[in-house]
Amino acid sequence: NKPISSDQLLNAVGRASEILKSRKLDTESRQSLEHKVEERTQEVRMLSEDLLRSSRILESINLKL
């Protein structure tokens, strides 16, 4: 509706501001979670490689017995 009242304009700007803040928080949260997942994935890979090496060592020892 024209003309828009100052209260309507303030409310619209306030809602828009809250939406932008929410989107920014969502983006930051998603990026943080993606970073944590990547770190944990790397840890799992390293542990898996360690486990595989240990398994090979144990197989080698077992064959000597």
Short mmCIF file of N, CA and C in Angstrom, two decimals:
data_model
loop_
_atom_site.label_atom_id
_atom_site.label_comp_id
_atom_site.label_asym_id
_atom_site.label_seq_id
_atom_site.Cartn_x
_atom_site.Cartn_y
_atom_site.Cartn_z
N ASN A 1 0.84 -1.19 0.00
CA ASN A 1 0.00 0.00 0.00
C ASN A 1 0.88 1.24 0.00
N LYS A 2 0.46 2.21 -0.75
CA LYS A 2 1.20 3.47 -0.79
C LYS A 2 0.33 4.55 -0.23
N PRO A 3 0.79 5.45 0.48
CA PRO A 3 2.17 5.52 1.00
C PRO A 3 2.33 4.57 2.18
N ILE A 4 3.55 4.09 2.37
CA ILE A 4 3.84 3.17 3.47
C ILE A 4 4.11 3.99 4.73
N SER A 5 3.61 3.48 5.83
CA SER A 5 3.84 4.20 7.09
C SER A 5 5.24 3.88 7.60
N SER A 6 5.72 4.75 8.44
CA SER A 6 7.06 4.54 9.00
C SER A 6 7.10 3.29 9.86
N ASP A 7 6.00 2.97 10.55
CA ASP A 7 5.95 1.74 11.37
C ASP A 7 6.03 0.50 10.48
N GLN A 8 5.31 0.52 9.36
CA GLN A 8 5.36 -0.61 8.44
C GLN A 8 6.76 -0.78 7.87
N LEU A 9 7.38 0.33 7.53
CA LEU A 9 8.73 0.28 6.97
C LEU A 9 9.72 -0.26 8.00
N LEU A 10 9.62 0.21 9.23
CA LEU A 10 10.51 -0.27 10.30
C LEU A 10 10.31 -1.76 10.55
N ASN A 11 9.05 -2.19 10.56
CA ASN A 11 8.78 -3.62 10.76
C ASN A 11 9.36 -4.46 9.62
N ALA A 12 9.19 -4.00 8.39
CA ALA A 12 9.71 -4.73 7.23
C ALA A 12 11.23 -4.80 7.28
N VAL A 13 11.87 -3.70 7.62
CA VAL A 13 13.33 -3.68 7.71
C VAL A 13 13.80 -4.57 8.85
N GLY A 14 13.08 -4.55 9.96
CA GLY A 14 13.43 -5.41 11.10
C GLY A 14 13.33 -6.88 10.74
N ARG A 15 12.26 -7.26 10.06
CA ARG A 15 12.09 -8.66 9.63
C ARG A 15 13.19 -9.06 8.66
N ALA A 16 13.49 -8.18 7.72
CA ALA A 16 14.55 -8.46 6.74
C ALA A 16 15.88 -8.63 7.45
N SER A 17 16.14 -7.80 8.43
CA SER A 17 17.39 -7.88 9.19
C SER A 17 17.47 -9.22 9.94
N GLU A 18 16.39 -9.64 10.54
CA GLU A 18 16.38 -10.92 11.26
C GLU A 18 16.58 -12.09 10.30
N ILE A 19 15.99 -12.02 9.13
CA ILE A 19 16.17 -13.08 8.14
C ILE A 19 17.63 -13.15 7.72
N LEU A 20 18.25 -12.00 7.47
CA LEU A 20 19.66 -11.99 7.07
C LEU A 20 20.56 -12.54 8.17
N LYS A 21 20.27 -12.16 9.42
CA LYS A 21 21.05 -12.68 10.54
C LYS A 21 20.92 -14.19 10.64
N SER A 22 19.70 -14.68 10.47
CA SER A 22 19.44 -16.12 10.54
C SER A 22 20.18 -16.86 9.42
N ARG A 23 20.14 -16.32 8.23
CA ARG A 23 20.85 -16.95 7.11
C ARG A 23 22.35 -16.97 7.34
N LYS A 24 22.87 -15.88 7.88
CA LYS A 24 24.31 -15.81 8.16
C LYS A 24 24.69 -16.85 9.21
N LEU A 25 23.88 -16.97 10.25
CA LEU A 25 24.14 -17.96 11.29
C LEU A 25 24.07 -19.37 10.73
N ASP A 26 23.07 -19.62 9.88
CA ASP A 26 22.96 -20.94 9.25
C ASP A 26 24.20 -21.26 8.42
N THR A 27 24.66 -20.29 7.65
CA THR A 27 25.85 -20.48 6.81
C THR A 27 27.08 -20.76 7.67
N GLU A 28 27.25 -19.98 8.72
CA GLU A 28 28.40 -20.17 9.61
C GLU A 28 28.34 -21.52 10.30
N SER A 29 27.16 -21.92 10.73
CA SER A 29 27.00 -23.22 11.40
C SER A 29 27.31 -24.36 10.43
N ARG A 30 26.80 -24.25 9.20
CA ARG A 30 27.04 -25.29 8.21
C ARG A 30 28.54 -25.39 7.90
N GLN A 31 29.21 -24.25 7.76
CA GLN A 31 30.64 -24.27 7.47
C GLN A 31 31.42 -24.87 8.62
N SER A 32 31.02 -24.56 9.84
CA SER A 32 31.69 -25.12 11.01
C SER A 32 31.51 -26.64 11.05
N LEU A 33 30.29 -27.10 10.80
CA LEU A 33 30.04 -28.54 10.80
C LEU A 33 30.81 -29.24 9.68
N GLU A 34 30.85 -28.63 8.50
CA GLU A 34 31.61 -29.22 7.40
C GLU A 34 33.09 -29.34 7.76
N HIS A 35 33.62 -28.33 8.43
CA HIS A 35 35.02 -28.36 8.85
C HIS A 35 35.24 -29.48 9.86
N LYS A 36 34.34 -29.61 10.82
CA LYS A 36 34.48 -30.67 11.83
C LYS A 36 34.38 -32.05 11.19
N VAL A 37 33.47 -32.21 10.23
CA VAL A 37 33.33 -33.50 9.54
C VAL A 37 34.61 -33.82 8.79
N GLU A 38 35.19 -32.83 8.13
CA GLU A 38 36.44 -33.05 7.40
C GLU A 38 37.56 -33.46 8.35
N GLU A 39 37.65 -32.79 9.50
CA GLU A 39 38.68 -33.15 10.49
C GLU A 39 38.49 -34.58 10.97
N ARG A 40 37.26 -34.94 11.30
CA ARG A 40 36.98 -36.29 11.81
C ARG A 40 37.23 -37.34 10.73
N THR A 41 36.89 -37.02 9.50
CA THR A 41 37.13 -37.94 8.39
C THR A 41 38.62 -38.20 8.24
N GLN A 42 39.42 -37.15 8.36
CA GLN A 42 40.87 -37.31 8.28
C GLN A 42 41.39 -38.16 9.42
N GLU A 43 40.84 -37.96 10.63
CA GLU A 43 41.25 -38.78 11.77
C GLU A 43 40.92 -40.25 11.53
N VAL A 44 39.73 -40.52 11.01
CA VAL A 44 39.32 -41.89 10.74
C VAL A 44 40.23 -42.52 9.70
N ARG A 45 40.58 -41.77 8.67
CA ARG A 45 41.50 -42.29 7.65
C ARG A 45 42.85 -42.66 8.26
N MET A 46 43.36 -41.77 9.11
CA MET A 46 44.66 -42.04 9.74
C MET A 46 44.58 -43.27 10.64
N LEU A 47 43.51 -43.37 11.42
CA LEU A 47 43.35 -44.53 12.30
C LEU A 47 43.18 -45.82 11.49
N SER A 48 42.47 -45.72 10.40
CA SER A 48 42.30 -46.88 9.53
C SER A 48 43.64 -47.34 8.96
N GLU A 49 44.46 -46.39 8.53
CA GLU A 49 45.78 -46.74 8.01
C GLU A 49 46.64 -47.36 9.10
N ASP A 50 46.58 -46.80 10.31
CA ASP A 50 47.33 -47.38 11.44
C ASP A 50 46.87 -48.80 11.73
N LEU A 51 45.58 -49.00 11.70
CA LEU A 51 45.03 -50.33 11.96
C LEU A 51 45.47 -51.32 10.89
N LEU A 52 45.47 -50.89 9.66
CA LEU A 52 45.90 -51.75 8.57
C LEU A 52 47.38 -52.11 8.71
N ARG A 53 48.22 -51.14 9.05
CA ARG A 53 49.64 -51.42 9.27
C ARG A 53 49.83 -52.39 10.43
N SER A 54 49.10 -52.18 11.50
CA SER A 54 49.21 -53.08 12.66
C SER A 54 48.77 -54.48 12.30
N SER A 55 47.72 -54.58 11.51
CA SER A 55 47.22 -55.88 11.09
C SER A 55 48.27 -56.61 10.26
N ARG A 56 48.93 -55.89 9.37
CA ARG A 56 49.98 -56.51 8.53
C ARG A 56 51.16 -56.97 9.39
N ILE A 57 51.50 -56.17 10.36
CA ILE A 57 52.61 -56.55 11.26
C ILE A 57 52.24 -57.81 12.03
N LEU A 58 51.01 -57.85 12.55
CA LEU A 58 50.58 -59.03 13.29
C LEU A 58 50.53 -60.27 12.41
N GLU A 59 50.08 -60.11 11.17
CA GLU A 59 50.09 -61.24 10.23
C GLU A 59 51.49 -61.74 10.00
N SER A 60 52.41 -60.82 9.83
CA SER A 60 53.80 -61.20 9.61
C SER A 60 54.37 -61.94 10.81
N ILE A 61 54.09 -61.46 11.99
CA ILE A 61 54.55 -62.14 13.20
C ILE A 61 53.91 -63.50 13.33
N ASN A 62 52.64 -63.56 13.03
CA ASN A 62 51.91 -64.82 13.13
C ASN A 62 52.46 -65.87 12.17
N LEU A 63 52.87 -65.44 10.99
CA LEU A 63 53.44 -66.37 10.02
C LEU A 63 54.78 -66.92 10.50
N LYS A 64 55.51 -66.13 11.24
CA LYS A 64 56.82 -66.57 11.75
C LYS A 64 56.67 -67.59 12.88
N LEU A 65 55.55 -67.56 13.53
CA LEU A 65 55.32 -68.48 14.65
C LEU A 65 54.94 -69.80 14.10
#
